[in-house]
Amino acid sequence: MKGCILRPLRFLCPLCVLCILSCKPGVPSHIIQPDDMEDILFDYHIAEAMTVTDDGDARQYNNRLYRLAVLKKHGVSQADFDSSMVYYTRHADRLHAIYQNLAQRMADEALAWGADAGNINTVSFAEGDTTNIWTLDNNLVLFPHPPYNMVSFFTQADSTYRKGDRFIMIFNTRFLYQDGVKDGMAQMAVRFDNDSVGVRIMRMSTDSPFRLEMPNNDSLGIKSVRAVFYLGRDQYSTSTTMKMMMLNNIRLVRCHPVKKEKEEPQPQQPERRTPSPVSLPVDSDSAQHPKPQKAAP
């Protein structure tokens, strides 16, 4: 009898789980839906990129013009777009998912235009062997709301690390702010084998490529490497406006030290001495009284 009662419960539990998941509230109908919002924001960023080379008032005017053209293309009014952005800003998890897809779409778009799959923005490292040890997604989106305001990377050193290894972290930033102060931060920390810790910190507030380097002048061994990206929150700005920092093409490069080749000693050449002039004996009488020359016949 007891077994007969438990059997229906085995089938009932999965059904309850499905009902709970299906009851998760979706995006309200008066808000632009996530797929449509993703398409609009994709064109939105392409339009912004078209004005990067403009200066001053021309850039601001063209930026506004292109944004209006994007909204017209998708049949969305400025009021609908603004109210939808307020909703997605308050629901950072949904906006984060949209921008994760956008980051991948932008990378795919760059590849379609002929960019290198392994290195969209090429940076060369002339010294020694290099390896990219960054294992997280190389396209990230941060919002000034926990837990989406920070990404942390950590790795323990293994046998492939060498004494004297140095580290270079490179990445590109792009901010999308309606108001407020842009306050991004990147930090790299390396623990050496003597338990000393080297730290490098950089603040970002512009759309630009950045480079953060950790030298190893004392040729120490490595125990671990940590990197952190963080987006600060401006307490004086509006909390419902859009604020985000996009990071792309992130690489954390380990550079092995260059082995200096020992110069082979050159064989020592025997010292060459300049021969001294030989002085011949001179007859004093002939020197004082030279013999008369015979006249020609």
PDB file of C-alpha atoms in Angstrom:
ATOM      1  CA  MET A   1       0.000   0.000   0.000  1.00  0.00           C
ATOM      2  CA  LYS A   2       2.801   2.364   0.902  1.00  0.00           C
ATOM      3  CA  GLY A   3       4.557   1.630  -2.380  1.00  0.00           C
ATOM      4  CA  CYS A   4       1.365   2.385  -4.290  1.00  0.00           C
ATOM      5  CA  ILE A   5       1.203   5.830  -2.703  1.00  0.00           C
ATOM      6  CA  LEU A   6       4.874   6.672  -3.437  1.00  0.00           C
ATOM      7  CA  ARG A   7       4.724   5.725  -7.108  1.00  0.00           C
ATOM      8  CA  PRO A   8       2.495   8.642  -8.180  1.00  0.00           C
ATOM      9  CA  LEU A   9       4.671  11.014  -6.150  1.00  0.00           C
ATOM     10  CA  ARG A  10       7.705  10.058  -8.267  1.00  0.00           C
ATOM     11  CA  PHE A  11       5.923  11.381 -11.343  1.00  0.00           C
ATOM     12  CA  LEU A  12       4.394  14.338  -9.513  1.00  0.00           C
ATOM     13  CA  CYS A  13       7.720  15.866  -8.359  1.00  0.00           C
ATOM     14  CA  PRO A  14       9.156  16.481 -11.874  1.00  0.00           C
ATOM     15  CA  LEU A  15       5.804  17.986 -12.899  1.00  0.00           C
ATOM     16  CA  CYS A  16       5.962  20.388  -9.960  1.00  0.00           C
ATOM     17  CA  VAL A  17       9.449  21.469 -10.939  1.00  0.00           C
ATOM     18  CA  LEU A  18       8.317  22.125 -14.516  1.00  0.00           C
ATOM     19  CA  CYS A  19       5.362  24.150 -13.268  1.00  0.00           C
ATOM     20  CA  ILE A  20       7.600  26.275 -11.043  1.00  0.00           C
ATOM     21  CA  LEU A  21      10.026  26.941 -13.907  1.00  0.00           C
ATOM     22  CA  SER A  22       7.227  27.786 -16.321  1.00  0.00           C
ATOM     23  CA  CYS A  23       5.775  30.275 -13.835  1.00  0.00           C
ATOM     24  CA  LYS A  24       8.900  32.442 -13.933  1.00  0.00           C
ATOM     25  CA  PRO A  25       7.674  35.892 -15.013  1.00  0.00           C
ATOM     26  CA  GLY A  26       8.729  36.923 -18.508  1.00  0.00           C
ATOM     27  CA  VAL A  27       9.363  40.331 -19.994  1.00  0.00           C
ATOM     28  CA  PRO A  28       6.170  42.429 -19.976  1.00  0.00           C
ATOM     29  CA  SER A  29       4.457  42.801 -23.335  1.00  0.00           C
ATOM     30  CA  HIS A  30       4.871  46.598 -23.432  1.00  0.00           C
ATOM     31  CA  ILE A  31       8.674  46.183 -23.149  1.00  0.00           C
ATOM     32  CA  ILE A  32      10.831  45.438 -26.183  1.00  0.00           C
ATOM     33  CA  GLN A  33      11.454  41.679 -26.062  1.00  0.00           C
ATOM     34  CA  PRO A  34      15.033  40.383 -25.530  1.00  0.00           C
ATOM     35  CA  ASP A  35      15.617  39.121 -29.099  1.00  0.00           C
ATOM     36  CA  ASP A  36      14.364  42.385 -30.602  1.00  0.00           C
ATOM     37  CA  MET A  37      16.345  44.399 -28.052  1.00  0.00           C
ATOM     38  CA  GLU A  38      19.486  42.494 -28.982  1.00  0.00           C
ATOM     39  CA  ASP A  39      19.023  43.348 -32.678  1.00  0.00           C
ATOM     40  CA  ILE A  40      18.417  47.017 -31.884  1.00  0.00           C
ATOM     41  CA  LEU A  41      21.449  47.276 -29.612  1.00  0.00           C
ATOM     42  CA  PHE A  42      23.635  45.515 -32.178  1.00  0.00           C
ATOM     43  CA  ASP A  43      22.795  48.140 -34.819  1.00  0.00           C
ATOM     44  CA  TYR A  44      23.015  50.783 -32.092  1.00  0.00           C
ATOM     45  CA  HIS A  45      26.667  49.960 -31.425  1.00  0.00           C
ATOM     46  CA  ILE A  46      27.497  49.722 -35.120  1.00  0.00           C
ATOM     47  CA  ALA A  47      26.066  53.217 -35.537  1.00  0.00           C
ATOM     48  CA  GLU A  48      28.182  54.510 -32.662  1.00  0.00           C
ATOM     49  CA  ALA A  49      31.313  52.947 -34.148  1.00  0.00           C
ATOM     50  CA  MET A  50      30.716  54.868 -37.376  1.00  0.00           C
ATOM     51  CA  THR A  51      31.252  58.171 -35.535  1.00  0.00           C
ATOM     52  CA  VAL A  52      34.459  57.249 -33.716  1.00  0.00           C
ATOM     53  CA  THR A  53      36.670  59.233 -36.102  1.00  0.00           C
ATOM     54  CA  ASP A  54      34.475  62.361 -35.868  1.00  0.00           C
ATOM     55  CA  ASP A  55      35.438  65.196 -33.546  1.00  0.00           C
ATOM     56  CA  GLY A  56      33.515  67.414 -31.149  1.00  0.00           C
ATOM     57  CA  ASP A  57      30.100  68.608 -32.219  1.00  0.00           C
ATOM     58  CA  ALA A  58      30.196  66.582 -35.458  1.00  0.00           C
ATOM     59  CA  ARG A  59      30.502  63.327 -33.545  1.00  0.00           C
ATOM     60  CA  GLN A  60      27.681  64.210 -31.161  1.00  0.00           C
ATOM     61  CA  TYR A  61      25.391  65.260 -34.016  1.00  0.00           C
ATOM     62  CA  ASN A  62      26.122  62.207 -36.187  1.00  0.00           C
ATOM     63  CA  ASN A  63      25.787  59.884 -33.197  1.00  0.00           C
ATOM     64  CA  ARG A  64      22.327  61.219 -32.470  1.00  0.00           C
ATOM     65  CA  LEU A  65      21.362  61.012 -36.147  1.00  0.00           C
ATOM     66  CA  TYR A  66      22.510  57.394 -36.538  1.00  0.00           C
ATOM     67  CA  ARG A  67      20.735  56.321 -33.349  1.00  0.00           C
ATOM     68  CA  LEU A  68      17.461  57.751 -34.605  1.00  0.00           C
ATOM     69  CA  ALA A  69      18.008  55.929 -37.903  1.00  0.00           C
ATOM     70  CA  VAL A  70      18.427  52.627 -36.011  1.00  0.00           C
ATOM     71  CA  LEU A  71      15.197  53.140 -34.084  1.00  0.00           C
ATOM     72  CA  LYS A  72      13.369  54.013 -37.309  1.00  0.00           C
ATOM     73  CA  LYS A  73      14.733  50.873 -38.983  1.00  0.00           C
ATOM     74  CA  HIS A  74      13.271  48.684 -36.217  1.00  0.00           C
ATOM     75  CA  GLY A  75      10.035  50.641 -35.917  1.00  0.00           C
ATOM     76  CA  VAL A  76      10.653  51.693 -32.310  1.00  0.00           C
ATOM     77  CA  SER A  77      10.097  55.136 -30.830  1.00  0.00           C
ATOM     78  CA  GLN A  78      12.621  56.860 -28.598  1.00  0.00           C
ATOM     79  CA  ALA A  79      10.175  56.699 -25.690  1.00  0.00           C
ATOM     80  CA  ASP A  80       9.689  52.929 -26.086  1.00  0.00           C
ATOM     81  CA  PHE A  81      13.424  52.368 -26.280  1.00  0.00           C
ATOM     82  CA  ASP A  82      14.146  54.503 -23.198  1.00  0.00           C
ATOM     83  CA  SER A  83      11.420  52.828 -21.096  1.00  0.00           C
ATOM     84  CA  SER A  84      12.671  49.390 -22.177  1.00  0.00           C
ATOM     85  CA  MET A  85      16.235  50.287 -21.215  1.00  0.00           C
ATOM     86  CA  VAL A  86      14.999  51.377 -17.787  1.00  0.00           C
ATOM     87  CA  TYR A  87      13.376  47.952 -17.374  1.00  0.00           C
ATOM     88  CA  TYR A  88      16.468  46.031 -18.480  1.00  0.00           C
ATOM     89  CA  THR A  89      18.706  48.166 -16.280  1.00  0.00           C
ATOM     90  CA  ARG A  90      16.573  47.224 -13.289  1.00  0.00           C
ATOM     91  CA  HIS A  91      16.770  43.566 -14.386  1.00  0.00           C
ATOM     92  CA  ALA A  92      20.511  43.375 -14.866  1.00  0.00           C
ATOM     93  CA  ASP A  93      20.475  39.599 -15.375  1.00  0.00           C
ATOM     94  CA  ARG A  94      18.404  39.962 -18.561  1.00  0.00           C
ATOM     95  CA  LEU A  95      20.520  42.824 -19.880  1.00  0.00           C
ATOM     96  CA  HIS A  96      23.679  40.879 -19.070  1.00  0.00           C
ATOM     97  CA  ALA A  97      22.425  37.912 -21.110  1.00  0.00           C
ATOM     98  CA  ILE A  98      21.638  40.223 -24.047  1.00  0.00           C
ATOM     99  CA  TYR A  99      25.111  41.730 -24.017  1.00  0.00           C
ATOM    100  CA  GLN A 100      26.814  38.380 -23.700  1.00  0.00           C
ATOM    101  CA  ASN A 101      25.127  37.470 -26.990  1.00  0.00           C
ATOM    102  CA  LEU A 102      26.048  40.863 -28.428  1.00  0.00           C
ATOM    103  CA  ALA A 103      29.718  40.389 -27.566  1.00  0.00           C
ATOM    104  CA  GLN A 104      29.756  37.104 -29.471  1.00  0.00           C
ATOM    105  CA  ARG A 105      27.910  38.633 -32.426  1.00  0.00           C
ATOM    106  CA  MET A 106      30.403  41.490 -32.616  1.00  0.00           C
ATOM    107  CA  ALA A 107      33.303  39.047 -32.555  1.00  0.00           C
ATOM    108  CA  ASP A 108      31.668  37.014 -35.334  1.00  0.00           C
ATOM    109  CA  GLU A 109      31.098  40.203 -37.320  1.00  0.00           C
ATOM    110  CA  ALA A 110      34.775  41.118 -36.995  1.00  0.00           C
ATOM    111  CA  LEU A 111      35.762  37.665 -38.267  1.00  0.00           C
ATOM    112  CA  ALA A 112      33.378  38.024 -41.199  1.00  0.00           C
ATOM    113  CA  TRP A 113      35.235  41.170 -42.212  1.00  0.00           C
ATOM    114  CA  GLY A 114      38.563  39.347 -42.216  1.00  0.00           C
ATOM    115  CA  ALA A 115      39.872  39.665 -38.664  1.00  0.00           C
ATOM    116  CA  ASP A 116      42.163  36.979 -37.257  1.00  0.00           C
ATOM    117  CA  ALA A 117      40.229  34.372 -35.266  1.00  0.00           C
ATOM    118  CA  GLY A 118      42.933  34.016 -32.645  1.00  0.00           C
ATOM    119  CA  ASN A 119      43.783  37.644 -32.292  1.00  0.00           C
ATOM    120  CA  ILE A 120      41.382  40.283 -33.552  1.00  0.00           C
ATOM    121  CA  ASN A 121      43.592  43.167 -32.453  1.00  0.00           C
ATOM    122  CA  THR A 122      47.157  42.047 -33.054  1.00  0.00           C
ATOM    123  CA  VAL A 123      49.807  42.905 -30.501  1.00  0.00           C
ATOM    124  CA  SER A 124      53.266  41.491 -30.964  1.00  0.00           C
ATOM    125  CA  PHE A 125      55.589  40.404 -28.186  1.00  0.00           C
ATOM    126  CA  ALA A 126      59.172  40.412 -29.325  1.00  0.00           C
ATOM    127  CA  GLU A 127      60.777  38.893 -26.220  1.00  0.00           C
ATOM    128  CA  GLY A 128      60.781  35.143 -25.643  1.00  0.00           C
ATOM    129  CA  ASP A 129      58.061  32.486 -25.954  1.00  0.00           C
ATOM    130  CA  THR A 130      54.523  33.659 -25.127  1.00  0.00           C
ATOM    131  CA  THR A 131      51.372  31.807 -24.024  1.00  0.00           C
ATOM    132  CA  ASN A 132      47.877  33.163 -23.418  1.00  0.00           C
ATOM    133  CA  ILE A 133      46.836  31.799 -19.992  1.00  0.00           C
ATOM    134  CA  TRP A 134      43.417  33.547 -19.923  1.00  0.00           C
ATOM    135  CA  THR A 135      40.808  30.754 -19.811  1.00  0.00           C
ATOM    136  CA  LEU A 136      37.616  32.779 -19.257  1.00  0.00           C
ATOM    137  CA  ASP A 137      35.497  34.290 -22.016  1.00  0.00           C
ATOM    138  CA  ASN A 138      37.523  36.957 -23.807  1.00  0.00           C
ATOM    139  CA  ASN A 139      34.372  39.093 -24.236  1.00  0.00           C
ATOM    140  CA  LEU A 140      32.838  40.357 -20.968  1.00  0.00           C
ATOM    141  CA  VAL A 141      30.112  42.795 -19.973  1.00  0.00           C
ATOM    142  CA  LEU A 142      30.049  44.495 -16.555  1.00  0.00           C
ATOM    143  CA  PHE A 143      27.289  46.527 -14.899  1.00  0.00           C
ATOM    144  CA  PRO A 144      27.638  48.579 -11.692  1.00  0.00           C
ATOM    145  CA  HIS A 145      25.313  46.170  -9.859  1.00  0.00           C
ATOM    146  CA  PRO A 146      26.502  43.064  -7.962  1.00  0.00           C
ATOM    147  CA  PRO A 147      27.153  40.345  -8.959  1.00  0.00           C
ATOM    148  CA  TYR A 148      27.621  41.683 -12.499  1.00  0.00           C
ATOM    149  CA  ASN A 149      30.118  44.386 -11.521  1.00  0.00           C
ATOM    150  CA  MET A 150      33.181  42.118 -11.149  1.00  0.00           C
ATOM    151  CA  VAL A 151      34.913  39.210 -12.914  1.00  0.00           C
ATOM    152  CA  SER A 152      37.830  37.396 -11.289  1.00  0.00           C
ATOM    153  CA  PHE A 153      40.420  35.060 -12.835  1.00  0.00           C
ATOM    154  CA  PHE A 154      42.859  32.851 -10.892  1.00  0.00           C
ATOM    155  CA  THR A 155      45.367  30.175 -11.851  1.00  0.00           C
ATOM    156  CA  GLN A 156      48.039  28.197 -10.012  1.00  0.00           C
ATOM    157  CA  ALA A 157      51.461  27.924 -11.582  1.00  0.00           C
ATOM    158  CA  ASP A 158      52.520  24.545 -12.938  1.00  0.00           C
ATOM    159  CA  SER A 159      55.671  23.040 -14.408  1.00  0.00           C
ATOM    160  CA  THR A 160      55.355  25.156 -17.571  1.00  0.00           C
ATOM    161  CA  TYR A 161      56.118  28.330 -15.591  1.00  0.00           C
ATOM    162  CA  ARG A 162      59.729  29.426 -15.345  1.00  0.00           C
ATOM    163  CA  LYS A 163      61.756  31.703 -13.162  1.00  0.00           C
ATOM    164  CA  GLY A 164      61.772  35.192 -14.590  1.00  0.00           C
ATOM    165  CA  ASP A 165      58.374  34.872 -16.314  1.00  0.00           C
ATOM    166  CA  ARG A 166      56.610  38.206 -16.757  1.00  0.00           C
ATOM    167  CA  PHE A 167      52.930  38.824 -17.530  1.00  0.00           C
ATOM    168  CA  ILE A 168      51.108  41.202 -19.849  1.00  0.00           C
ATOM    169  CA  MET A 169      47.329  41.685 -19.798  1.00  0.00           C
ATOM    170  CA  ILE A 170      45.786  43.422 -22.789  1.00  0.00           C
ATOM    171  CA  PHE A 171      42.145  44.211 -23.510  1.00  0.00           C
ATOM    172  CA  ASN A 172      39.821  46.735 -25.127  1.00  0.00           C
ATOM    173  CA  THR A 173      37.127  48.675 -23.304  1.00  0.00           C
ATOM    174  CA  ARG A 174      33.903  50.218 -24.535  1.00  0.00           C
ATOM    175  CA  PHE A 175      31.579  52.162 -22.232  1.00  0.00           C
ATOM    176  CA  LEU A 176      27.879  52.737 -22.785  1.00  0.00           C
ATOM    177  CA  TYR A 177      26.701  55.338 -20.256  1.00  0.00           C
ATOM    178  CA  GLN A 178      23.639  57.550 -20.305  1.00  0.00           C
ATOM    179  CA  ASP A 179      24.957  59.526 -17.342  1.00  0.00           C
ATOM    180  CA  GLY A 180      27.353  59.254 -14.434  1.00  0.00           C
ATOM    181  CA  VAL A 181      31.095  58.755 -14.045  1.00  0.00           C
ATOM    182  CA  LYS A 182      32.793  55.890 -15.897  1.00  0.00           C
ATOM    183  CA  ASP A 183      34.933  54.058 -13.375  1.00  0.00           C
ATOM    184  CA  GLY A 184      36.397  50.785 -14.595  1.00  0.00           C
ATOM    185  CA  MET A 185      39.339  49.048 -12.964  1.00  0.00           C
ATOM    186  CA  ALA A 186      41.710  46.245 -13.943  1.00  0.00           C
ATOM    187  CA  GLN A 187      44.058  44.565 -11.468  1.00  0.00           C
ATOM    188  CA  MET A 188      46.745  41.904 -11.882  1.00  0.00           C
ATOM    189  CA  ALA A 189      48.484  40.229  -8.932  1.00  0.00           C
ATOM    190  CA  VAL A 190      51.333  37.702  -9.137  1.00  0.00           C
ATOM    191  CA  ARG A 191      52.554  35.696  -6.121  1.00  0.00           C
ATOM    192  CA  PHE A 192      56.214  34.783  -6.442  1.00  0.00           C
ATOM    193  CA  ASP A 193      57.973  31.765  -4.932  1.00  0.00           C
ATOM    194  CA  ASN A 194      59.300  33.815  -1.992  1.00  0.00           C
ATOM    195  CA  ASP A 195      55.632  34.701  -1.143  1.00  0.00           C
ATOM    196  CA  SER A 196      56.044  38.313  -2.181  1.00  0.00           C
ATOM    197  CA  VAL A 197      53.147  39.698  -4.247  1.00  0.00           C
ATOM    198  CA  GLY A 198      53.417  42.077  -7.164  1.00  0.00           C
ATOM    199  CA  VAL A 199      50.293  44.129  -7.939  1.00  0.00           C
ATOM    200  CA  ARG A 200      49.439  46.352 -10.904  1.00  0.00           C
ATOM    201  CA  ILE A 201      46.216  48.425 -11.035  1.00  0.00           C
ATOM    202  CA  MET A 202      44.780  50.447 -13.898  1.00  0.00           C
ATOM    203  CA  ARG A 203      41.686  52.680 -14.033  1.00  0.00           C
ATOM    204  CA  MET A 204      39.668  52.942 -17.258  1.00  0.00           C
ATOM    205  CA  SER A 205      37.166  55.616 -18.267  1.00  0.00           C
ATOM    206  CA  THR A 206      37.528  55.804 -22.064  1.00  0.00           C
ATOM    207  CA  ASP A 207      36.953  53.562 -25.077  1.00  0.00           C
ATOM    208  CA  SER A 208      40.491  52.420 -25.733  1.00  0.00           C
ATOM    209  CA  PRO A 209      42.911  49.470 -25.811  1.00  0.00           C
ATOM    210  CA  PHE A 210      44.811  48.975 -22.543  1.00  0.00           C
ATOM    211  CA  ARG A 211      47.965  47.124 -21.515  1.00  0.00           C
ATOM    212  CA  LEU A 212      48.911  46.116 -17.974  1.00  0.00           C
ATOM    213  CA  GLU A 213      52.360  44.576 -17.400  1.00  0.00           C
ATOM    214  CA  MET A 214      53.948  42.743 -14.463  1.00  0.00           C
ATOM    215  CA  PRO A 215      57.755  42.589 -14.728  1.00  0.00           C
ATOM    216  CA  ASN A 216      59.972  40.010 -13.029  1.00  0.00           C
ATOM    217  CA  ASN A 217      63.316  41.716 -12.834  1.00  0.00           C
ATOM    218  CA  ASP A 218      64.576  39.508  -9.978  1.00  0.00           C
ATOM    219  CA  SER A 219      63.971  36.305 -12.018  1.00  0.00           C
ATOM    220  CA  LEU A 220      61.751  34.786  -9.314  1.00  0.00           C
ATOM    221  CA  GLY A 221      59.602  31.677  -9.657  1.00  0.00           C
ATOM    222  CA  ILE A 222      55.803  31.961  -9.857  1.00  0.00           C
ATOM    223  CA  LYS A 223      53.178  30.492  -7.488  1.00  0.00           C
ATOM    224  CA  SER A 224      49.924  31.969  -8.811  1.00  0.00           C
ATOM    225  CA  VAL A 225      48.394  34.668 -11.005  1.00  0.00           C
ATOM    226  CA  ARG A 226      45.160  36.575 -10.380  1.00  0.00           C
ATOM    227  CA  ALA A 227      43.340  39.158 -12.515  1.00  0.00           C
ATOM    228  CA  VAL A 228      40.212  41.176 -11.674  1.00  0.00           C
ATOM    229  CA  PHE A 229      37.943  43.467 -13.691  1.00  0.00           C
ATOM    230  CA  TYR A 230      35.613  45.761 -11.755  1.00  0.00           C
ATOM    231  CA  LEU A 231      33.084  48.471 -12.617  1.00  0.00           C
ATOM    232  CA  GLY A 232      32.442  51.010  -9.876  1.00  0.00           C
ATOM    233  CA  ARG A 233      29.103  52.596  -9.092  1.00  0.00           C
ATOM    234  CA  ASP A 234      28.607  56.352  -9.129  1.00  0.00           C
ATOM    235  CA  GLN A 235      26.457  57.148  -6.104  1.00  0.00           C
ATOM    236  CA  TYR A 236      25.496  60.568  -7.451  1.00  0.00           C
ATOM    237  CA  SER A 237      24.061  59.382 -10.809  1.00  0.00           C
ATOM    238  CA  THR A 238      20.616  57.997 -11.599  1.00  0.00           C
ATOM    239  CA  SER A 239      20.257  54.323 -10.716  1.00  0.00           C
ATOM    240  CA  THR A 240      17.839  53.515 -13.553  1.00  0.00           C
ATOM    241  CA  THR A 241      19.917  54.733 -16.494  1.00  0.00           C
ATOM    242  CA  MET A 242      22.057  52.465 -18.633  1.00  0.00           C
ATOM    243  CA  LYS A 243      25.666  52.040 -17.513  1.00  0.00           C
ATOM    244  CA  MET A 244      27.935  49.259 -18.716  1.00  0.00           C
ATOM    245  CA  MET A 245      31.511  48.464 -19.631  1.00  0.00           C
ATOM    246  CA  MET A 246      32.236  45.997 -22.413  1.00  0.00           C
ATOM    247  CA  LEU A 247      35.606  44.226 -22.438  1.00  0.00           C
ATOM    248  CA  ASN A 248      36.772  42.344 -25.509  1.00  0.00           C
ATOM    249  CA  ASN A 249      39.848  40.571 -26.839  1.00  0.00           C
ATOM    250  CA  ILE A 250      41.090  39.923 -23.294  1.00  0.00           C
ATOM    251  CA  ARG A 251      44.437  38.157 -23.118  1.00  0.00           C
ATOM    252  CA  LEU A 252      46.763  37.444 -20.220  1.00  0.00           C
ATOM    253  CA  VAL A 253      50.092  36.575 -21.777  1.00  0.00           C
ATOM    254  CA  ARG A 254      52.913  34.788 -20.002  1.00  0.00           C
ATOM    255  CA  CYS A 255      56.318  35.650 -21.459  1.00  0.00           C
ATOM    256  CA  HIS A 256      59.249  33.328 -20.851  1.00  0.00           C
ATOM    257  CA  PRO A 257      62.572  35.070 -20.321  1.00  0.00           C
ATOM    258  CA  VAL A 258      64.958  35.145 -23.244  1.00  0.00           C
ATOM    259  CA  LYS A 259      68.012  32.977 -22.782  1.00  0.00           C
ATOM    260  CA  LYS A 260      71.121  34.905 -23.629  1.00  0.00           C
ATOM    261  CA  GLU A 261      73.511  32.870 -25.685  1.00  0.00           C
ATOM    262  CA  LYS A 262      77.007  32.677 -24.277  1.00  0.00           C
ATOM    263  CA  GLU A 263      79.571  34.216 -26.533  1.00  0.00           C
ATOM    264  CA  GLU A 264      82.234  31.694 -27.502  1.00  0.00           C
ATOM    265  CA  PRO A 265      85.747  32.923 -26.691  1.00  0.00           C
ATOM    266  CA  GLN A 266      87.652  33.886 -29.791  1.00  0.00           C
ATOM    267  CA  PRO A 267      90.987  32.097 -30.309  1.00  0.00           C
ATOM    268  CA  GLN A 268      93.788  34.338 -29.227  1.00  0.00           C
ATOM    269  CA  GLN A 269      95.847  35.544 -32.143  1.00  0.00           C
ATOM    270  CA  PRO A 270      99.613  35.625 -31.731  1.00  0.00           C
ATOM    271  CA  GLU A 271     100.888  39.097 -31.221  1.00  0.00           C
ATOM    272  CA  ARG A 272     102.364  40.522 -34.360  1.00  0.00           C
ATOM    273  CA  ARG A 273     105.447  42.603 -33.943  1.00  0.00           C
ATOM    274  CA  THR A 274     106.582  45.102 -36.491  1.00  0.00           C
ATOM    275  CA  PRO A 275     110.163  44.279 -37.463  1.00  0.00           C
ATOM    276  CA  SER A 276     112.607  46.995 -36.497  1.00  0.00           C
ATOM    277  CA  PRO A 277     114.708  48.464 -39.310  1.00  0.00           C
ATOM    278  CA  VAL A 278     118.071  46.775 -39.726  1.00  0.00           C
ATOM    279  CA  SER A 279     121.021  49.197 -39.538  1.00  0.00           C
ATOM    280  CA  LEU A 280     123.894  48.301 -41.839  1.00  0.00           C
ATOM    281  CA  PRO A 281     127.524  49.046 -40.913  1.00  0.00           C
ATOM    282  CA  VAL A 282     128.812  52.159 -42.595  1.00  0.00           C
ATOM    283  CA  ASP A 283     132.483  52.697 -43.544  1.00  0.00           C
ATOM    284  CA  SER A 284     133.446  55.964 -41.922  1.00  0.00           C
ATOM    285  CA  ASP A 285     136.117  56.758 -44.506  1.00  0.00           C
ATOM    286  CA  SER A 286     133.798  56.241 -47.444  1.00  0.00           C
ATOM    287  CA  ALA A 287     131.106  58.242 -45.722  1.00  0.00           C
ATOM    288  CA  GLN A 288     133.459  61.166 -45.186  1.00  0.00           C
ATOM    289  CA  HIS A 289     135.289  60.854 -48.519  1.00  0.00           C
ATOM    290  CA  PRO A 290     133.002  59.425 -51.149  1.00  0.00           C
ATOM    291  CA  LYS A 291     134.638  57.853 -54.175  1.00  0.00           C
ATOM    292  CA  PRO A 292     134.612  60.044 -57.294  1.00  0.00           C
ATOM    293  CA  GLN A 293     132.270  58.970 -60.024  1.00  0.00           C
ATOM    294  CA  LYS A 294     133.703  58.072 -63.424  1.00  0.00           C
ATOM    295  CA  ALA A 295     132.760  60.401 -66.201  1.00  0.00           C
ATOM    296  CA  ALA A 296     130.785  58.927 -69.015  1.00  0.00           C
ATOM    297  CA  PRO A 297     132.883  58.310 -72.194  1.00  0.00           C
TER     298      PRO A 297
END
